[in-house]
Each structure stands twice: as structure tokens, then as C-alpha cells.
Short mmCIF file of C-alpha atoms and ligand atoms in Angstrom, two decimals:
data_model
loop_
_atom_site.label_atom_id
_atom_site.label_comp_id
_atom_site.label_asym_id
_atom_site.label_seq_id
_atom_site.Cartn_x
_atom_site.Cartn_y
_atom_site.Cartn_z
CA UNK V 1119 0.00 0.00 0.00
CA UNK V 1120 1.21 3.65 -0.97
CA UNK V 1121 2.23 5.69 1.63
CA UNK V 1122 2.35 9.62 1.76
CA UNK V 1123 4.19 9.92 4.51
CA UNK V 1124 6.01 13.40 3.90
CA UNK V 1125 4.17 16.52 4.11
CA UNK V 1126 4.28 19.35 1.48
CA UNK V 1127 7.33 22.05 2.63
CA UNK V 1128 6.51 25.65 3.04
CA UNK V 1129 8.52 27.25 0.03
CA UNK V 1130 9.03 31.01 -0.48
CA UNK V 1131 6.58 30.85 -3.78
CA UNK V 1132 3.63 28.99 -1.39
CA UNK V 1133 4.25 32.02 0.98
CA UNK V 1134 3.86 34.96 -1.78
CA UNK V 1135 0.77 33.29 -2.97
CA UNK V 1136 -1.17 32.51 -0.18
CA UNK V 1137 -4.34 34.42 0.39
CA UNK V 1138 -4.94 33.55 3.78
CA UNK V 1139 -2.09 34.91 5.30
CA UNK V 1140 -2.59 37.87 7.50
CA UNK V 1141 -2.15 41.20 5.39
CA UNK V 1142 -3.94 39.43 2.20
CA UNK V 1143 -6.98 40.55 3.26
CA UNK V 1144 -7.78 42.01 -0.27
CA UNK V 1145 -7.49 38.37 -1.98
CA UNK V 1146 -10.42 36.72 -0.24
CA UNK V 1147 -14.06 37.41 -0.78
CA UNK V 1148 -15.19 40.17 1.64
CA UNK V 1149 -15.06 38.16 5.22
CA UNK V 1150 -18.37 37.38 6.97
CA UNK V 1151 -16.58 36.87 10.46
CA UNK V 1152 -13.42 37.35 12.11
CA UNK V 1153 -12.51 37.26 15.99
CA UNK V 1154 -12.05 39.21 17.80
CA UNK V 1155 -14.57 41.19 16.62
CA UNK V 1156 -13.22 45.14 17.35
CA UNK V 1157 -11.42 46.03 14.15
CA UNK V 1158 -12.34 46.98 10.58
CA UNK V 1159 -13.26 43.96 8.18
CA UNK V 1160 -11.45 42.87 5.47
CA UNK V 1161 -8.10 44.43 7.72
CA UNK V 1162 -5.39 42.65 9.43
CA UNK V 1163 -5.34 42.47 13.60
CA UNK V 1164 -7.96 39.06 13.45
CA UNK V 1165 -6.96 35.16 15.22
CA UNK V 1166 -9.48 34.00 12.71
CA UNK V 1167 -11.51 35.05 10.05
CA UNK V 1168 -14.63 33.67 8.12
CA UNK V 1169 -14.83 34.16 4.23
CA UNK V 1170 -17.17 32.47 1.60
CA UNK V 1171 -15.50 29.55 -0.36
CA UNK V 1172 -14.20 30.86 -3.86
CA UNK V 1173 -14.76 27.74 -4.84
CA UNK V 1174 -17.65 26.00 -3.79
CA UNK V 1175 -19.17 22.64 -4.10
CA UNK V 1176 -22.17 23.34 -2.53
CA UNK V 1177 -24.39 26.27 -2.98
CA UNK V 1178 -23.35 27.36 0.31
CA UNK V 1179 -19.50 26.98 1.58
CA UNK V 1180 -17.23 29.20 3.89
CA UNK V 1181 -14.06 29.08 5.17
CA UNK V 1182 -12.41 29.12 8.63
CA UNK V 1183 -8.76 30.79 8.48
CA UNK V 1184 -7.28 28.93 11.63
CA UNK V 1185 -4.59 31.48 11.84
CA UNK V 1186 -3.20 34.56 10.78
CA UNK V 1187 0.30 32.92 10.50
CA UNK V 1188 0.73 30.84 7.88
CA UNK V 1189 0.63 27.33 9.63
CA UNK V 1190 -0.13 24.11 7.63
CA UNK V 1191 -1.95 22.23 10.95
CA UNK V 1192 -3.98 22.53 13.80
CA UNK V 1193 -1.19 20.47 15.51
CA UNK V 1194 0.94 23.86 15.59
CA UNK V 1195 -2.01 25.57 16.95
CA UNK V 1196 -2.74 26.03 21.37
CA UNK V 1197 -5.81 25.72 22.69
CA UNK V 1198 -6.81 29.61 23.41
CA UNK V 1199 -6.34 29.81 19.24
CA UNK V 1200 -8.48 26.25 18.67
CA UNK V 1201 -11.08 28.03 21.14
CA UNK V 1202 -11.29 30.88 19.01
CA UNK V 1203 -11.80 28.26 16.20
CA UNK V 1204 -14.55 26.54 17.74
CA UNK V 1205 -16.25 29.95 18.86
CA UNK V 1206 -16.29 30.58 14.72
CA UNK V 1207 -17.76 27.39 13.94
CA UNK V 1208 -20.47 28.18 16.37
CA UNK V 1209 -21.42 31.16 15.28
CA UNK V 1210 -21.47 29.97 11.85
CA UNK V 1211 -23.88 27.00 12.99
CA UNK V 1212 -25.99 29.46 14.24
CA UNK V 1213 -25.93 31.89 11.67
CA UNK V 1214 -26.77 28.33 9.40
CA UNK V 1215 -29.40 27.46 11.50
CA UNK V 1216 -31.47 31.00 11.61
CA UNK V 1217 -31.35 30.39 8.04
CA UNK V 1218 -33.24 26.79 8.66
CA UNK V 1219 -29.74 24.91 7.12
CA UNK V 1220 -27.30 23.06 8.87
CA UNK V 1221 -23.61 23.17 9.05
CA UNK V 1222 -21.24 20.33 8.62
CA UNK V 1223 -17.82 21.60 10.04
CA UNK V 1224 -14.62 19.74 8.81
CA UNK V 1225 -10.40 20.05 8.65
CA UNK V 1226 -8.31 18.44 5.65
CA UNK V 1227 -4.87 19.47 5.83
CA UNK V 1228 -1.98 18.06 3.12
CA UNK V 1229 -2.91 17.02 -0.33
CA UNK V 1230 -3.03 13.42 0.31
CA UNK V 1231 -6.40 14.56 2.60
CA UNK V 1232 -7.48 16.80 0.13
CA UNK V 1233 -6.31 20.49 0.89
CA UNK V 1234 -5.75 22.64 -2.24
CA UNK V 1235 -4.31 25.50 -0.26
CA UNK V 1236 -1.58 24.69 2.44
CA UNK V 1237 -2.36 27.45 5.36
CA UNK V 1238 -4.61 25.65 7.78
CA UNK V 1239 -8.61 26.15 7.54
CA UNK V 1240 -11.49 25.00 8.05
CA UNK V 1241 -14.37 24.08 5.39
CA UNK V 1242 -18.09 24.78 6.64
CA UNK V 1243 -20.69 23.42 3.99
CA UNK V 1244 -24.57 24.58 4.77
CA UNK V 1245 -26.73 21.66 3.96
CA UNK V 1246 -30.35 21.03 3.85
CA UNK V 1247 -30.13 18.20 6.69
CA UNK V 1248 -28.21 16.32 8.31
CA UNK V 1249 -26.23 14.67 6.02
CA UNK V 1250 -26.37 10.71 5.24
CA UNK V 1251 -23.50 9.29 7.22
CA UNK V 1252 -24.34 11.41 10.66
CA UNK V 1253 -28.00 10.44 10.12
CA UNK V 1254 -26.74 6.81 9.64
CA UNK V 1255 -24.85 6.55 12.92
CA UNK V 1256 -28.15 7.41 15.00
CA UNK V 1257 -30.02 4.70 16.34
CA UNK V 1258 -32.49 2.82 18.93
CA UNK V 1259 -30.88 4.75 22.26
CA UNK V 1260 -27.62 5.74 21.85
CA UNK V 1261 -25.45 3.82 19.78
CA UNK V 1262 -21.69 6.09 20.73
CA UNK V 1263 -22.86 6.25 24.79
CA UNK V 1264 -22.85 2.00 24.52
CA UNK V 1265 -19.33 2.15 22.36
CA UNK V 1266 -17.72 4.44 24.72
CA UNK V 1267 -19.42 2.12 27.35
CA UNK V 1268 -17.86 -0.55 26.13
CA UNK V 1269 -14.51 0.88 25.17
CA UNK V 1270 -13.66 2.17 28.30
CA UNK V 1271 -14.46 -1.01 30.17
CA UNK V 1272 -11.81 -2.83 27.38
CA UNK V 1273 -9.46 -0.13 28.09
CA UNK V 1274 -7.09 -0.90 25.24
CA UNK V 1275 -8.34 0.99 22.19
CA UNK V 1276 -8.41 4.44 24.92
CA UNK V 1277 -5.63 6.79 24.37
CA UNK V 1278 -7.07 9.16 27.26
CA UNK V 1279 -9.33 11.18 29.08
CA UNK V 1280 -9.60 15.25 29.31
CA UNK V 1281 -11.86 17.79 30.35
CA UNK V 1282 -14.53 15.38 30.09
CA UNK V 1283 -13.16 14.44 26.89
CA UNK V 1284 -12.48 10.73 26.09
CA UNK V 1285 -10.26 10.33 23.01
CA UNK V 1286 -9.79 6.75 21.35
CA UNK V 1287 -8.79 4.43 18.65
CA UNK V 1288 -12.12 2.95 17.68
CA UNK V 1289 -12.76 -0.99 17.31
CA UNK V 1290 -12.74 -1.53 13.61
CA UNK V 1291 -10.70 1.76 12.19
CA UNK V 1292 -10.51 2.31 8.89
CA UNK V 1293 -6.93 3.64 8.49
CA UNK V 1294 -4.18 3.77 10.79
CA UNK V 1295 -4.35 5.92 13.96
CA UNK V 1296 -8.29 6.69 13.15
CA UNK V 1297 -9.21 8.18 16.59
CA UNK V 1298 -13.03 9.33 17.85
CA UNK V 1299 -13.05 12.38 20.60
CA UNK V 1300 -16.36 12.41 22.43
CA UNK V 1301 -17.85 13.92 25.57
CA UNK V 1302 -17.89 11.12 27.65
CA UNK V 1303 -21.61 12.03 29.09
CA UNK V 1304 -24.35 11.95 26.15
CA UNK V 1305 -24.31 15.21 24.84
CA UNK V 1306 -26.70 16.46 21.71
CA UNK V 1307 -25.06 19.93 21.24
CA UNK V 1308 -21.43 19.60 19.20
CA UNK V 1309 -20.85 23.66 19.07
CA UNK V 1310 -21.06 24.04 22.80
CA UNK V 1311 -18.11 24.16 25.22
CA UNK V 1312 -15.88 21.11 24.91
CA UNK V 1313 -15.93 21.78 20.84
CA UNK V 1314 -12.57 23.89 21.73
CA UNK V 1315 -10.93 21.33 24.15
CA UNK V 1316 -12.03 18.63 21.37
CA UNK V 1317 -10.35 20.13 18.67
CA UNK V 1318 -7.18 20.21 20.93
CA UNK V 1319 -7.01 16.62 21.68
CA UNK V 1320 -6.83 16.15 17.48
CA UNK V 1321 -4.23 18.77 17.30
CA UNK V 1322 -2.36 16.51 20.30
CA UNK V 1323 -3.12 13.17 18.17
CA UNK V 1324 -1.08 14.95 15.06
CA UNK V 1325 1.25 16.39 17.38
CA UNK V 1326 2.06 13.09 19.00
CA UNK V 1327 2.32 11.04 15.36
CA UNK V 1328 4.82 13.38 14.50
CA UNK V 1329 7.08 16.04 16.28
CA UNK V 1330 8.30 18.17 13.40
CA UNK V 1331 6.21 17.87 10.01
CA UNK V 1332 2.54 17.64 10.13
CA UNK V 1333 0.54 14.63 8.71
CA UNK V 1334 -2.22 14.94 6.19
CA UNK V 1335 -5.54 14.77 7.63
CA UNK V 1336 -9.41 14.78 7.84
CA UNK V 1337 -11.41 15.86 10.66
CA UNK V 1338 -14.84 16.28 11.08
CA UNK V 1339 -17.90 17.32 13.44
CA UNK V 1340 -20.70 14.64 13.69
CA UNK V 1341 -22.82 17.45 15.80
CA UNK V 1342 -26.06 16.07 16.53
CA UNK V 1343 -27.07 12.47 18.46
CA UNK V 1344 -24.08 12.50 20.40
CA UNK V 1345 -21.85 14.71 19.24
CA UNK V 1346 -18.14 13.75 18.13
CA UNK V 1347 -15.24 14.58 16.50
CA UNK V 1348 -13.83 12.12 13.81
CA UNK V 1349 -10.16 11.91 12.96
CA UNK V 1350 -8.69 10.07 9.80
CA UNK V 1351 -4.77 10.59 9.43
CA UNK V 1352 -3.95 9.70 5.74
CA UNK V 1353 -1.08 8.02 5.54
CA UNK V 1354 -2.59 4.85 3.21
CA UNK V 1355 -4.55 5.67 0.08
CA UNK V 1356 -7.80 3.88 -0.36
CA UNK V 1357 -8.29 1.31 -3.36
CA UNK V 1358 -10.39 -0.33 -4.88
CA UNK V 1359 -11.38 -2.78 -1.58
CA UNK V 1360 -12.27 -0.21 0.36
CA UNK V 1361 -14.07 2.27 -1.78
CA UNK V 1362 -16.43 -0.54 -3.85
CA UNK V 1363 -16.76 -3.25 -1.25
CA UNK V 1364 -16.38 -1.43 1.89
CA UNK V 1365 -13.89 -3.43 3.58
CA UNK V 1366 -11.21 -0.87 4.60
CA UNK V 1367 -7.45 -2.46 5.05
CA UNK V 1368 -5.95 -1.20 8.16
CA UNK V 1369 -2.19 -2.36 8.72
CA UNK V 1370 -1.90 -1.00 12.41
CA UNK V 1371 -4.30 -2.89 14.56
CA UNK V 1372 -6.41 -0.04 16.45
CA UNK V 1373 -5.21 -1.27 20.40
CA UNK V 1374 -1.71 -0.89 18.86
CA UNK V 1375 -2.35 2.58 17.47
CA UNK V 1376 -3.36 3.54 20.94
CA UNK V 1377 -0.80 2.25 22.83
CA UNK V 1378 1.84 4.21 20.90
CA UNK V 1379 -0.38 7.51 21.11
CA UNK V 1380 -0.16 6.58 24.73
CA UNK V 1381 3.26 5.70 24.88
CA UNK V 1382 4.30 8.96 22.69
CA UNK V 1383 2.85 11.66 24.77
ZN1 LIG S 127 -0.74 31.53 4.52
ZN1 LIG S 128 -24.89 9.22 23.98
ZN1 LIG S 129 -19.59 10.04 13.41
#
């Protein structure tokens, strides 16, 4: 299986073209958010800033600049700036939802995930409804308060608990170092107050798989049910097995994924 393990390196002609580097203010669509709030839009002095996709797949698609420096992951980002990138998402989702839509909130960082540009954002797509695979993952009860259930009594696929955070390698992974962040009580509302604290235990998974360069990435918000983050490094590629029958190869067993994100912290 192909591996992409090394990430794209910040050259001097990456830098000149970015446009969501602080002072490029003028090479964006005019911004409908940026925090903190006191300063004139569409001008530098903003942690993070809200534009419309120039590029959109759906009708409706904005961005979330993580940073005003030009960083290529969350894992170089603390968790008073992932704070101020969970406050955007939330007012996003309720800007979405005064409009009757809902927002699905997700990361992809590196090319191998997806990313076209390099400086690290976020992708917020207003849908109709909840989209297919959250809807799917509902049930009779609670299907994630019985896996967490049932993953912390096995222990082995748990890399650790935070803030009322639990963050682990789930039973059946699709790729190597997969990892689920959930409030461990049942919780319906994903853009309350742990969405900051969750978004820093992905930035420590990245951190921990890799000191220096940043891995390529997806990350996601499953926000309603029980809300949870899902994290897919992407260091294998997926074929032909896993994209037309469904069975997804995963070389590193998911307790042995956690027990070096344990071991590495
Ligand atoms: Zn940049
Ligand atoms: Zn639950
Ligand atoms: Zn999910």
C-alpha cells in the first residue's frame, strides 16, 4: 500500500501566494466573520476570520482561516487559538441554522487529505439536513454512549481522558491511527463548550504522530445524536477494496495505534 508519509514544505513561492495569510486581506471574498470582533473587516489584527469559499461545491461553503500565520496544521495551533476556532464554527452553525440549514464543520490538511491551499482552515458546507452518514450513525438509544461504554471497560483501544473528553482508537478503524473524541456524558449539542478542548485533543493526536512535520488529515464534526469529533490521518490511500466493497485495510491494529499515542505523549 502507498504511503504519503512526507508533508508538502513551506517554500518562499507557497508564501507569496497565499491568500490567507494575514495582510492578504484584499485576496479573499469580503469576510463574513473574524474574531475578535473590534477592528475593521477585510483588515489585518484578526486570530481568525470567516470568508465564503471561492470555490464552492455546494451552494453554500465558507471558510475558517485557523490562523493569521501561515501554519499548515492545527497540531501547531494552542488551545486559546483552537477556542477561538470553535467559537467561529459556532457562530457559523448558528448563523446556518437562523437560516433553517445546517452546518457540517470539517479540517483536511496536506494534499493526500485533500487540501488545495496549504495554510490551515477549516471548510463549513450549509446543507439542507443532516447529512447521510451522521444520520446513519443514529439509532435505537444511543449507539456512541454503549461504544464508549464498552470501550472504556476494554481499556485498550483508549488513548485518554480530558476535560470530560475521552479520546480513542475505535474498534474496527478504517486507516491507521483513526481516533473518535467524544464527551464522555451523552451530549446532543457539538458547538457548545468542549468543541474547543475537542479540537485540541486532534491537534495533540497529530502532534504526537509526528514532532516536526505535520501529517495529512481529515477531521470532522458529527454534531447532533451524540456529538463527536472524527479523525482520519492519511497516511494509506484507499483502493479499490475499500471504496467498492467497503472493507477498509488497516495495517496497524487499532489497540496498537493507541498504545503508541499513549506511549508517545
Ligand atoms: Zn498563509
Ligand atoms: Zn450518547
Ligand atoms: Zn460520526
Amino acid at each position: 500500500m502507498s504511503r504519503r508519509r512526507t508533508p508538502e514544505p513551506v517554500t518562499d513561492e507557497r508564501l507569496a501566494s497565499c491568500p490567507f495569510c494575514e495582510g492578504r486581506e484584499d485576496r479573499t471574498p469580503p469576510e463574513l466573520l473574524a474574531l475578535p470582533r473590534d477592528r475593521a473587516p477585510d483588515t489585518p489584527g484578526w486570530q481568525v476570520r470567516v470568508v465564503p469559499n471561492k470555490y464552492p461545491a455546494f451552494e453554500h461553503q465558507e471558510v475558517v482561516v485557523n490562523a493569521p500565520q501561515h501554519v499548515r496544521s492545527i497540531a501547531e495551533l494552542d488551545l486559546a487559538q483552537l477556542e477561538l476556532v470553535a467559537e467561529a464554527w459556532r457562530l457559523r452553525a448558528e448563523a446556518a441554522r437562523e437560516q433553517g440549514k445546517v452546518l457540517f464543520a470539517g479540517i483536511n490538511e496536506g494534499h493526500a487529505a485533500g487540501a488545495s491551499l496549504q495554510h490551515s482552515h477549516s471548510q463549513l458546507v450549509w446543507l439542507e439536513a443532516e447529512p447521510p452518514v451522521a444520520h446513519v450513525e443514529r439509532g435505537a438509544g444511543c449507539p456512541l454512549c454503549d461504544l464508549l461504554r464498552a470501550e472504556l471497560a476494554d481499556g485498550s483501544r483508549v488513548v485518554g481522558q480530558r476535560d470530560g473528553l475521552v479520546l480513542l482508537c475505535p474498534y474496527a478503524g478504517r486507516a491507521p491511527y483513526e481516533c473518535l473524541v467524544a464527551p464522555l456524558e451523552h451530549e446532543p449539542d457539538g458547538y457548545g463548550p468542549l468543541l474547543g478542548a475537542a479540537l485540541d485533543l486532534g491537534a495533540e493526536v497529530l502532534r504526537r504522530l509526528a514532532e516536526d512535520t505535520p501529517r495529512p488529515m481529515n477531521l470532522w464534526l458529527h454534531e447532533s445524536g451524540h456529538w463527536h469529533l472524527e479523525l482520519l490521518p492519511r497516511l494509506t490511500v484507499f483502493a479499490a477494496l475499500e471504496l467498492g466493497a467497503g472493507y477498509y485495510v488497516n495495517t496497524i491494529p487499532p489497540e496498537q495505534a493507541a498504545a503508541q499515542l499513549r506511549r508517545s505523549r
